[in-house]
XYZ file of C-alpha atoms in Angstrom:
590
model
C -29.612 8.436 75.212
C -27.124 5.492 74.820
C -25.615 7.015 71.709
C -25.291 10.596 73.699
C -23.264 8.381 76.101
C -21.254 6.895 73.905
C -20.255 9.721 72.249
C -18.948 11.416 75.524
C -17.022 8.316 76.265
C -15.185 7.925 72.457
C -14.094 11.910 73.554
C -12.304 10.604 76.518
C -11.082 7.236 75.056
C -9.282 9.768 72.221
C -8.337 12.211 74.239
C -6.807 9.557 76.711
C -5.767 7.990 73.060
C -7.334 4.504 74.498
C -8.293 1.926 71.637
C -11.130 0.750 73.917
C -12.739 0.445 77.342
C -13.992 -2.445 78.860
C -17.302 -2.211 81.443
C -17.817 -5.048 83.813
C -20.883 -5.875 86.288
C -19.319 -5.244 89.889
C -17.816 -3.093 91.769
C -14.937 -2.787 94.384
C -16.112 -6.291 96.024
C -16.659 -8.554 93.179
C -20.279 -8.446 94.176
C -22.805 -9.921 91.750
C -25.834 -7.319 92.603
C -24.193 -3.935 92.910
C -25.239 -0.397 94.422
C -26.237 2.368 92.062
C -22.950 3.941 91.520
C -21.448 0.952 89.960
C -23.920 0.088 87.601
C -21.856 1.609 84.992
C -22.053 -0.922 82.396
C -25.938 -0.467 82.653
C -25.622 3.157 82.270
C -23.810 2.986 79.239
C -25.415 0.066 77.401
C -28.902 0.372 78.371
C -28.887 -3.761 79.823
C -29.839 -4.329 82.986
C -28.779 -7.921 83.703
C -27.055 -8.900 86.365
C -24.228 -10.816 84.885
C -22.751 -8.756 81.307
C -19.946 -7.140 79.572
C -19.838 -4.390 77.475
C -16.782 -2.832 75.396
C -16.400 -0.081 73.540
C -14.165 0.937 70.571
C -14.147 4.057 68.401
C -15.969 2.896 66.019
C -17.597 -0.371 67.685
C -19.379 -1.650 70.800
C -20.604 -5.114 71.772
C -22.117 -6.901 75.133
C -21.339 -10.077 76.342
C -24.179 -11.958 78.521
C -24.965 -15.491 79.561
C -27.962 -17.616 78.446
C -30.155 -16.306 81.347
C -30.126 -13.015 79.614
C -30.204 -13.507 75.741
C -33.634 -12.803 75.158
C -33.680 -10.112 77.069
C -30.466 -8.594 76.565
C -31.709 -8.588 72.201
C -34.864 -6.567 73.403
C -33.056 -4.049 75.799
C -29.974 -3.375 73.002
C -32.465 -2.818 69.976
C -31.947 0.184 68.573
C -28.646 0.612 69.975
C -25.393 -0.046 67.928
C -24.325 -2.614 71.031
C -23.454 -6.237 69.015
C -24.837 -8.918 71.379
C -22.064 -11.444 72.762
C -23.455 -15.050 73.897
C -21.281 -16.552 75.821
C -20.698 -20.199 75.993
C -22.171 -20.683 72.273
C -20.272 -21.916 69.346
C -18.776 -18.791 67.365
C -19.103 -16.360 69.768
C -15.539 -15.007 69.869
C -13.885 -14.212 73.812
C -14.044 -9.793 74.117
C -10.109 -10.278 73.748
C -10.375 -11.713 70.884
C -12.943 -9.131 69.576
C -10.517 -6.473 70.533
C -7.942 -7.569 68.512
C -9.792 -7.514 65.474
C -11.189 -4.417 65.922
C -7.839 -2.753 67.241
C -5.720 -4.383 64.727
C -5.781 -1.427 62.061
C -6.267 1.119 65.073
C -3.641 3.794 66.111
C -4.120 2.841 69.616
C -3.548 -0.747 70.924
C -4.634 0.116 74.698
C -7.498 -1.187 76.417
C -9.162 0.981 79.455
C -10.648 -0.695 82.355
C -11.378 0.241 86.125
C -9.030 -1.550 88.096
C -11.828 -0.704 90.885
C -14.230 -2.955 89.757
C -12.042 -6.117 88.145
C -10.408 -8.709 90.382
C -6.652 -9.180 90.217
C -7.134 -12.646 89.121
C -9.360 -11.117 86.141
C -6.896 -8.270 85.434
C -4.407 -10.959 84.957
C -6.377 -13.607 83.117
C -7.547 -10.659 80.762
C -3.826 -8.987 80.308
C -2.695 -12.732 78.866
C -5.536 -13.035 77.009
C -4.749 -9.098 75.070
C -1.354 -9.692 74.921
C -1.768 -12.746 72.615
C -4.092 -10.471 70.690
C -1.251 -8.445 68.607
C 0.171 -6.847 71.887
C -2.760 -5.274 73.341
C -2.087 -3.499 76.650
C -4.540 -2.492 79.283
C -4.989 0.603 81.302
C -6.313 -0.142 85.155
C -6.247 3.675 86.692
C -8.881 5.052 84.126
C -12.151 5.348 86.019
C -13.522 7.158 82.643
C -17.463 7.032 84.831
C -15.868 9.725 87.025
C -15.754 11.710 84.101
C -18.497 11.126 81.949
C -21.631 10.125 84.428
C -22.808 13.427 85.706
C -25.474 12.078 87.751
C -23.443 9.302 89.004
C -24.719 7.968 92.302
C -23.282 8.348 95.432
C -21.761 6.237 98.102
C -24.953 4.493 100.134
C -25.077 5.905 103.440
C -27.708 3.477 105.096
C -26.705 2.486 109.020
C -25.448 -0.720 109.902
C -27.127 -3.398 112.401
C -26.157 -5.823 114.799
C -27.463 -9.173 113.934
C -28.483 -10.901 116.732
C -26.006 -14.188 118.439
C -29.215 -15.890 118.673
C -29.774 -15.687 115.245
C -26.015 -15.716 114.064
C -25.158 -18.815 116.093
C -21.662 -17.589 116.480
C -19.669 -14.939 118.143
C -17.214 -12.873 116.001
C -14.723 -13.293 118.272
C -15.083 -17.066 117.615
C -15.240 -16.323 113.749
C -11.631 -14.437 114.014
C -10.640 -17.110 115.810
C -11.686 -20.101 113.472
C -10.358 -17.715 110.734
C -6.803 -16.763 112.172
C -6.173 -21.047 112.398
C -6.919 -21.274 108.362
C -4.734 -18.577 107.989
C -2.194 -19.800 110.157
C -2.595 -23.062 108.011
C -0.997 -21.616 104.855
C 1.462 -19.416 106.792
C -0.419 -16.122 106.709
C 0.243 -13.467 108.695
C -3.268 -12.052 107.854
C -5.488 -11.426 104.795
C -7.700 -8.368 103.172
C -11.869 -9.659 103.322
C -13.161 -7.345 100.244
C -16.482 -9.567 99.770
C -19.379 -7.561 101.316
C -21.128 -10.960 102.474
C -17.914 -12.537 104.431
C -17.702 -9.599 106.155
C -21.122 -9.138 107.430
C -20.836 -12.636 108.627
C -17.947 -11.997 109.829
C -19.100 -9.424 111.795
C -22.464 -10.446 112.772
C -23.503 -7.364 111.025
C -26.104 -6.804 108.385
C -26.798 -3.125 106.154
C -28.674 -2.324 103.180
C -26.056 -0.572 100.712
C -27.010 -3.346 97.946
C -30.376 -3.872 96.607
C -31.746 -6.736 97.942
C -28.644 -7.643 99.606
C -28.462 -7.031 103.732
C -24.452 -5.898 103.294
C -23.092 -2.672 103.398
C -19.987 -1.051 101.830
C -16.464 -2.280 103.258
C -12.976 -3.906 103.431
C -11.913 -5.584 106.374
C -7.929 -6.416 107.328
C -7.203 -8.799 109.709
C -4.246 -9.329 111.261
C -2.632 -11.986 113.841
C -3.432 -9.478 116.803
C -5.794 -6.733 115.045
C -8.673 -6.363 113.157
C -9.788 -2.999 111.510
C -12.961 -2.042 109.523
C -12.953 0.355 106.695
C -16.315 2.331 106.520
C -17.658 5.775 106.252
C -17.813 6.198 109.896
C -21.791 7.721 109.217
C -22.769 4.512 108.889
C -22.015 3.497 112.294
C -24.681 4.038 115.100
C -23.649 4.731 118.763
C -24.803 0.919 119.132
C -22.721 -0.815 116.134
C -19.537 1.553 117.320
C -19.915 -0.099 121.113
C -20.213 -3.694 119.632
C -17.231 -2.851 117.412
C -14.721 -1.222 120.498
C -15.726 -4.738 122.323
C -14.864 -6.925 119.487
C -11.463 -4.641 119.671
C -12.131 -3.818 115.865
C -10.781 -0.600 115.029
C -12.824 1.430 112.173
C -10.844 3.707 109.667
C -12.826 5.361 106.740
C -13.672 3.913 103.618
C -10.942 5.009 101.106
C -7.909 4.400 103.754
C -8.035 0.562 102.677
C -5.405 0.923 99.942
C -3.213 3.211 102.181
C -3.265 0.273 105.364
C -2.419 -2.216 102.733
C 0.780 -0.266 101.838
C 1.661 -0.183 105.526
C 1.090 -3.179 106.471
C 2.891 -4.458 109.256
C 3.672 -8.003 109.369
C 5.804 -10.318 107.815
C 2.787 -12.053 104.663
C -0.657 -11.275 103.923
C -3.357 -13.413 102.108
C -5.115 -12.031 98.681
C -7.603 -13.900 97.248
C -7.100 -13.109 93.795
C -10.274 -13.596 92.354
C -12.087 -11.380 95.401
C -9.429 -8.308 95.853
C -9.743 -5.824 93.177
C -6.644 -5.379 90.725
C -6.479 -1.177 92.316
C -5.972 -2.880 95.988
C -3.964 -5.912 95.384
C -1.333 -3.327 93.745
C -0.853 -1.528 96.468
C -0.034 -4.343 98.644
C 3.544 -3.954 100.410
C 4.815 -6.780 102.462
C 7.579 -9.565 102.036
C 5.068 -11.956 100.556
C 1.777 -12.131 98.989
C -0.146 -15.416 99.222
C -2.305 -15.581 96.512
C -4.690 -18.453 97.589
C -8.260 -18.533 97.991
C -10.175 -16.862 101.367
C -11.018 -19.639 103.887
C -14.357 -17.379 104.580
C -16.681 -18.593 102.186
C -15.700 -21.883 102.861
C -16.989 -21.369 106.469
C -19.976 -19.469 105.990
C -21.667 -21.910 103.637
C -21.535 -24.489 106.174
C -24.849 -23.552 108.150
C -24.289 -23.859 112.453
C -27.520 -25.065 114.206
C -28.773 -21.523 115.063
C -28.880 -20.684 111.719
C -30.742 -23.842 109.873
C -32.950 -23.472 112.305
C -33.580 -19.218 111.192
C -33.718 -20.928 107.664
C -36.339 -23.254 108.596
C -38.281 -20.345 110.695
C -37.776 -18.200 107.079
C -39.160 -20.630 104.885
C -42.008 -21.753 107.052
C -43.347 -17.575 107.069
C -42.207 -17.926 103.290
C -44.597 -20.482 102.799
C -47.623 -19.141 104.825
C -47.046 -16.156 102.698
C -46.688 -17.896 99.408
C -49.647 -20.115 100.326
C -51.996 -17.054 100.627
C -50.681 -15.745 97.516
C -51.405 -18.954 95.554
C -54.599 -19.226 97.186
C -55.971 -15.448 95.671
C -54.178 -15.817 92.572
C -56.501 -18.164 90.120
C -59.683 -16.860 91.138
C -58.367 -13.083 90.731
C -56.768 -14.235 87.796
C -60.042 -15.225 86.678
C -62.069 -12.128 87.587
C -59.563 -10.474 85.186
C -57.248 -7.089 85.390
C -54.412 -9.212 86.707
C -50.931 -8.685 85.230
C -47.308 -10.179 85.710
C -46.581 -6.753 88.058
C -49.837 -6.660 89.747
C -49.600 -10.470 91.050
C -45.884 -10.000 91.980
C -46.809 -6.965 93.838
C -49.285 -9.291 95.569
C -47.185 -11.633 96.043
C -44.668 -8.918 97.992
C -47.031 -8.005 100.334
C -48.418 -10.998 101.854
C -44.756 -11.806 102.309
C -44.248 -8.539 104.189
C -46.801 -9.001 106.776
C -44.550 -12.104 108.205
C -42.811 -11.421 111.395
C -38.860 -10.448 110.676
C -39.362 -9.372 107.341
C -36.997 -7.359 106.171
C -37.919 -7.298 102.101
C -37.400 -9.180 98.714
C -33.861 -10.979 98.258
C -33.827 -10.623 94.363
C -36.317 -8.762 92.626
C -39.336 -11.142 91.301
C -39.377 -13.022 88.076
C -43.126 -13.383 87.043
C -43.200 -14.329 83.418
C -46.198 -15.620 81.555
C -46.452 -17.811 78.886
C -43.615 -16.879 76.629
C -42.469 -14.051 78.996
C -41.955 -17.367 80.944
C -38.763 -18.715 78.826
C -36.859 -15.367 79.143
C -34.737 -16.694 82.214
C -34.135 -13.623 84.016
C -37.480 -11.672 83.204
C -38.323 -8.703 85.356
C -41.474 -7.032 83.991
C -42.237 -3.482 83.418
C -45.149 -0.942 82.876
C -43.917 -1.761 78.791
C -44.168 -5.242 78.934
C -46.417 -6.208 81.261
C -48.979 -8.889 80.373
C -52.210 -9.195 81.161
C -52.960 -13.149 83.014
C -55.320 -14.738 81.681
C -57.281 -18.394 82.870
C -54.611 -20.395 80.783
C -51.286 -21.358 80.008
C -48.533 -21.264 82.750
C -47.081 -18.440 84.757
C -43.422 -18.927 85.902
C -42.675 -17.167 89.450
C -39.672 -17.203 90.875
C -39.308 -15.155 93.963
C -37.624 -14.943 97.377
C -37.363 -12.605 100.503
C -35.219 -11.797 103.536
C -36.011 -12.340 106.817
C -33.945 -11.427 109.709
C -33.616 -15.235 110.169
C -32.938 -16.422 106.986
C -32.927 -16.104 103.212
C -35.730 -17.771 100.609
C -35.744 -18.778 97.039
C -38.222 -20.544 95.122
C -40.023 -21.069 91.916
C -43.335 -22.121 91.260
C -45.000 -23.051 87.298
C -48.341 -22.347 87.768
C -51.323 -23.271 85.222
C -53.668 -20.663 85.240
C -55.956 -22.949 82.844
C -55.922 -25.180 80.051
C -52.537 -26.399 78.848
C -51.066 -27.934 75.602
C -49.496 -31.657 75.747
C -46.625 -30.126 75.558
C -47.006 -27.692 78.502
C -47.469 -31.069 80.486
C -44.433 -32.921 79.163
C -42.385 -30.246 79.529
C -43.670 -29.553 83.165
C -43.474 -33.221 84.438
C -40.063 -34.173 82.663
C -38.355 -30.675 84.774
C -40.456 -31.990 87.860
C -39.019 -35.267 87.441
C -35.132 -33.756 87.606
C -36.337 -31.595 90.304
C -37.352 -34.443 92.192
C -34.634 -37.373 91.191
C -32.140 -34.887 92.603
C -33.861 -34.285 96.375
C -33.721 -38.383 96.187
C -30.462 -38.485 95.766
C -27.784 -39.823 98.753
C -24.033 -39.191 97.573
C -20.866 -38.992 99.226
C -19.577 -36.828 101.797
C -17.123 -34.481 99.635
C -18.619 -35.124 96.130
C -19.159 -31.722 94.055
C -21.708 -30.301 92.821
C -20.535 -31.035 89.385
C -20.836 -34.780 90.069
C -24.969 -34.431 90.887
C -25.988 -31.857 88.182
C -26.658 -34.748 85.681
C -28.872 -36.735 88.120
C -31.749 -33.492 87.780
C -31.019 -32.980 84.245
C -31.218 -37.056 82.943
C -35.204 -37.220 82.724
C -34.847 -33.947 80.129
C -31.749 -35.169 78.277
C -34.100 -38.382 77.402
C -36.412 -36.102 75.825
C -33.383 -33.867 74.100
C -34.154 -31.092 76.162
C -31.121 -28.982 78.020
C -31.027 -25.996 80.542
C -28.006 -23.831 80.080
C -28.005 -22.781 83.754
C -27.081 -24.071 86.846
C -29.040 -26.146 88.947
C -27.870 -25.411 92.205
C -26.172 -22.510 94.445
C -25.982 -21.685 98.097
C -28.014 -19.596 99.781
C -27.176 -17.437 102.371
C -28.106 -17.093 106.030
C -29.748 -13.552 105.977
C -27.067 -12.650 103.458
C -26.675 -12.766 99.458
C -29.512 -15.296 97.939
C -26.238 -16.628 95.554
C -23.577 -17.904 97.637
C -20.708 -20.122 96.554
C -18.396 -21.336 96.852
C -20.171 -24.843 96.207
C -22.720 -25.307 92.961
C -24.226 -28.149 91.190
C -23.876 -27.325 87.660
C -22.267 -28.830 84.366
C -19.184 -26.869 84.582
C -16.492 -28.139 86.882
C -16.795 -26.846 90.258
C -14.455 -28.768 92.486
C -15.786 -27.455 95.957
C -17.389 -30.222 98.177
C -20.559 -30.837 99.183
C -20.574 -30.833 103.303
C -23.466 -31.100 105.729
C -25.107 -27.594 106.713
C -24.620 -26.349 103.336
C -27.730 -24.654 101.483
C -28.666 -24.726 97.839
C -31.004 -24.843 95.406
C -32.672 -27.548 92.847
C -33.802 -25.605 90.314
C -34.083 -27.142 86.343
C -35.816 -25.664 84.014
C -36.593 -25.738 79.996
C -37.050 -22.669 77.938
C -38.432 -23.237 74.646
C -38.225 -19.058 73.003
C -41.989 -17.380 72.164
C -43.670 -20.223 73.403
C -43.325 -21.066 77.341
C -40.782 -21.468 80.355
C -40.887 -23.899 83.113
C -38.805 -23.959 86.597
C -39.236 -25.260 89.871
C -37.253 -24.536 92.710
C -36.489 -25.529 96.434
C -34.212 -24.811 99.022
C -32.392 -28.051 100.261
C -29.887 -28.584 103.195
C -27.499 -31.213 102.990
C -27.183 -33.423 106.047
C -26.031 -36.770 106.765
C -28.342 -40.065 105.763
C -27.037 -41.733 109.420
C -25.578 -39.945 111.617
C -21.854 -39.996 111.574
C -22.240 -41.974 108.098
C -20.163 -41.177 105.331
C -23.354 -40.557 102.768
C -25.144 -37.308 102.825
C -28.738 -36.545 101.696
C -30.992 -33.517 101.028
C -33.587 -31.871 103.646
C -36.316 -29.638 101.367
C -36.569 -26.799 103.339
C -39.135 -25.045 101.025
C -42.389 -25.250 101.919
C -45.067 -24.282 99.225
C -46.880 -26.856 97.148
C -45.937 -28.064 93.589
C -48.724 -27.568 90.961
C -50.263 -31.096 90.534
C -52.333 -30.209 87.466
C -50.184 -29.748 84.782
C -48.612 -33.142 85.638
C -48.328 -36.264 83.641
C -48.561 -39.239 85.633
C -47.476 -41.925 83.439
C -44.556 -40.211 83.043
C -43.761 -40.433 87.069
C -42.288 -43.488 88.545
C -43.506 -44.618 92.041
C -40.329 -43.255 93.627
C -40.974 -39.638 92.686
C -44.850 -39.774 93.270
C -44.220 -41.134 96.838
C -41.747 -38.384 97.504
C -43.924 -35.451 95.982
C -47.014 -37.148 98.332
C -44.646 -36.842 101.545
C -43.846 -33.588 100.525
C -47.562 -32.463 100.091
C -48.312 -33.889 103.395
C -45.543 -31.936 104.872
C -46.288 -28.868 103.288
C -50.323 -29.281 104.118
C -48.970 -30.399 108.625
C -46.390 -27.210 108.502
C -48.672 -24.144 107.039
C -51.927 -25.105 107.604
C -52.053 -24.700 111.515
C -51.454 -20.965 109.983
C -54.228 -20.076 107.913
C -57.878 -19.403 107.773
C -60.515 -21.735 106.748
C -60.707 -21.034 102.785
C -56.685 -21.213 102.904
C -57.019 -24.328 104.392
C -59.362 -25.663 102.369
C -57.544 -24.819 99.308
C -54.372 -25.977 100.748
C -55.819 -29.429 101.318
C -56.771 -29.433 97.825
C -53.728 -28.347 96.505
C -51.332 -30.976 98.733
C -54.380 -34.238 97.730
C -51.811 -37.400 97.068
C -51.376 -38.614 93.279
């Protein structure tokens, strides 16, 4: 099937006498999870990670993926002619630098992309980066998919909902308003929204065009005295229309976005670079562009009272759910017939009998044993693995709830362990909980904490190639930026009422994985002090059994018994006897 389709594109790439085409992971939004009809580079390379490349020559093709996907990207391209890419290892070459050995003896020194689904910042970055490759050029009108997949998808038509003020915690007129004064602060006139998540909050709207995602297809332009939302107009109930015509937001369809931006009115007009696609940013017309980063995400990171208290309301259902789950899931395990898809399934259900649940918010990692170490593992009917009462099952899950978004992973020993099972476990637990310790300074970057959760492994000479840390949304996208804790540089600051994760892990290939993962909100260690701290907002307990404690200091058993005792005074009120009884068990102090 993959060669069929690579055979129709090398007909258009000659007949459009193209050297290559280049296949990205988003679409007109810059949106890391994607509806169907943009999952292009999917269709045509078989690999269904989130994050991934793939490029295509005449005679060549080749995907490049990050470490959460190696292993599985090597399973899912075998048997394909598709050259596997990892990025951010020594040797791999950049796809630029591919293409200009594979195009250097070529007849055509073009590169095809879809200027659609690549930012203008990337458009520009990658341009550079051909140019210096023998004078490659590149192509942005060429949507070859329009030619080539038959079947292709169409544009999601679910309806769009009001999200509730009480739940929101702001008004959108007040959002406009707070968003006007940024603009206003580097001399903007107005500025094109393109990210699917700014504008729902935005909004105070929610859809369900994206998988997992509670967004729906759209550009917003604002103005200094309008607002107007571009949307197939089918999407919009008699309800959302009313709420829109009292926010005075005009709505024009879909596709007129590129024609308003060549109209535009006023004097300047803000494009964030790396949001805009490289199709709409060119049709810009106005006396200036300012190219500087959107002041939204900035905003919507920081969490207003209304909604930490939705994510508190989410995670507490999360964990009555997840509770449950844990509860059933060694003695079915035991009883036998379990598998990784049967216990996620499980797992889905308890979660959707919670009040304001409104389904998963990624699609559930449940890896066993060495499933476990494949970072991004999604099973299915072919590799699905039976459980069995031993070794460690990795789950990392979350859902959305119309007040709030969860995350979390659990390592779970379904039995005996090896010693090295138990290092491994305890040394990750010990990052996991040297970071929630930590206080820090109000403004310091992720980047300046990511060591604190990795220093316990580096001891051992263990690494993660992941991040540790990203936001998480308020009913929205479970990755949010623009703030991370990772290795790479990532300037934004920390602030109070910001979300994200703590989440090392180790991965050690065919043997074993182990993660663990809470939601955190950062608020301030006194108040009006200049030294912020983290609130664990998860609550599910942490598998005490695989754990060495020798290898503990007194610090992180005292906060991992506060925790238990948290978990145990929060969710058990909410359960039956047996739940409770296992619960009490399962939170006992070290």
């Amino acid at each position: 099937m993959i060669a069929e389709r690579l055979e129709l594109l090398r007909e258009e790439l000659r007949r459009e006498h193209l050297g290559a085409y280049i296949f990205n992971s988003s679409d007109p939004h810059n949106s890391e999870y994607t509806a169907d009809r943009w999952k292009g580079r999917e269709w045509i390379s078989g690999f269904d990670g989130s994050a991934g490349t793939a490029v295509v020559t005449l005679n060549s093709a080749a995907l490049w993926t990050d470490s959460r996907y190696f292993i599985a990207a090597e399973q899912q391209l075998k048997g394909t002619e598709y050259q596997l890419m990892k990025l951010k290892i020594d040797g791999t070459p950049t796809i630029a630098e591919w293409l200009g050995k594979q195009l250097a003896n070529t007849d055509s020194k073009e590169v095809g992309v879809d200027g659609n689904t690549h930012t203008a910042a990337d458009i520009s970055e990658l341009k550079d980066e051909l140019r210096q490759q023998g004078g490659l050029t590149l192509r942005t009108n060429f949507d070859v998919l329009q030619r080539i997949w038959k079947d292709r998808p169409s544009m999601p038509l679910d309806p769009i909902v009001l999200q509730p003020i009480k739940l929101a915690g702001e008004t959108t007129e007040d959002k406009l308003t707070r968003i006007r004064k940024a603009l206003r602060e580097v001399h903007a006139d107005g500025m094109l929204m393109s990210q699917l998540d700014d504008i729902a909050w935005t909004l105070n709207l929610r859809g369900s065009d994206v998988h997992c995602c509670p967004v729906f297809i759209s550009h917003l332009l604002i103005g200094s005295n309008q607002v107007t939302l571009f949307v197939d107009e089918r999407k919009l109930t008699a309800e959302v229309k009313r709420y829109l015509d009292e926010q005075h937001i005009t709505f024009k369809p879909y596709e007129q976005a590129g024609e308003a931006l060549q109209k535009w009115g006023e004097w300047n007009i803000l494009i964030d670079p790396n949001e805009v696609n490289e199709s709409l940013a060119r049709q810009v017309k106005a006396n200036e562009v300012i190219r500087k980063p959107s002041p939204v995400p900035a905003m919507k990171a920081v969490k207003n009272e209304a909604e930490q208290q939705g994510m508190r309301s989410a995670m507490l259902k999360d964990g009555i759910a997840l509770v449950k789950w844990l509860c059933w899931l060694k003695p079915a395990v035991a009883a036998g017939g379990q598998t990784e898809i049967s216990v996620s399934d499980k797992l889905e259900q308890l979660r959707s009998e919670q009040p304001l649940y409104s389904g998963l918010s990624f699609d559930t990692i449940a890896g066993y044993e060495e499933h476990g170490a494949i970072v991004h593992y999604e099973a299915t009917p072919e590799t699905d693995k039976p459980l069995e009462p031993r070794g460690l099952l990795l789950v990392d899950s979350g859902a959305q709830y119309q007040d709030g978004t969860t995350d979390i992973t659990r390592t779970i020993a379904l039995g005996p362990l090896t010693d090295d099972q138990r290092k491994v476990y305890t040394l990750v637990l010990k990052g996991h909980i040297d970071l929630q310790l930590l206080h820090f300074p109000d403004g310091a970057s992720g980047t300046q904490l990511d060591a604190i959760a990795r220093q316990p492994l580096w001891k051992a000479g263990l690494n993660y190639l992941h991040g540790t840390g990203h936001g998480v949304g308020a009913y929205l996208n479970v990755h949010e930026g623009p703030h991370q804790i990772r290795m790479e540089w990532k300037p934004t600051p920390l602030r109070k009422g910001m979300t994200v994760t703590d989440e090392p892990g180790i991965y050690l290939e065919g043997r074993f994985g182990v993660r663990t993962e809470n939601v955190l909100l950062i608020r301030e260690v006194n108040e009006g002090g200049r030294f912020l701290c983290f609130e664990t907002l998860t609550l599910c307990p942490i598998d005490t059994t695989p754990i060495l404690p020798e290898l503990l200091t007194q610090e992180e058993k005292d906060w991992l018994n506060a925790y238990h005792t948290e978990v145990y005074e929060k969710i058990a009120p909410h359960l039956n006897s047996e739940e409770r009884l296992w619960l009490k068990e399962a939170t006992c102090p070290l």
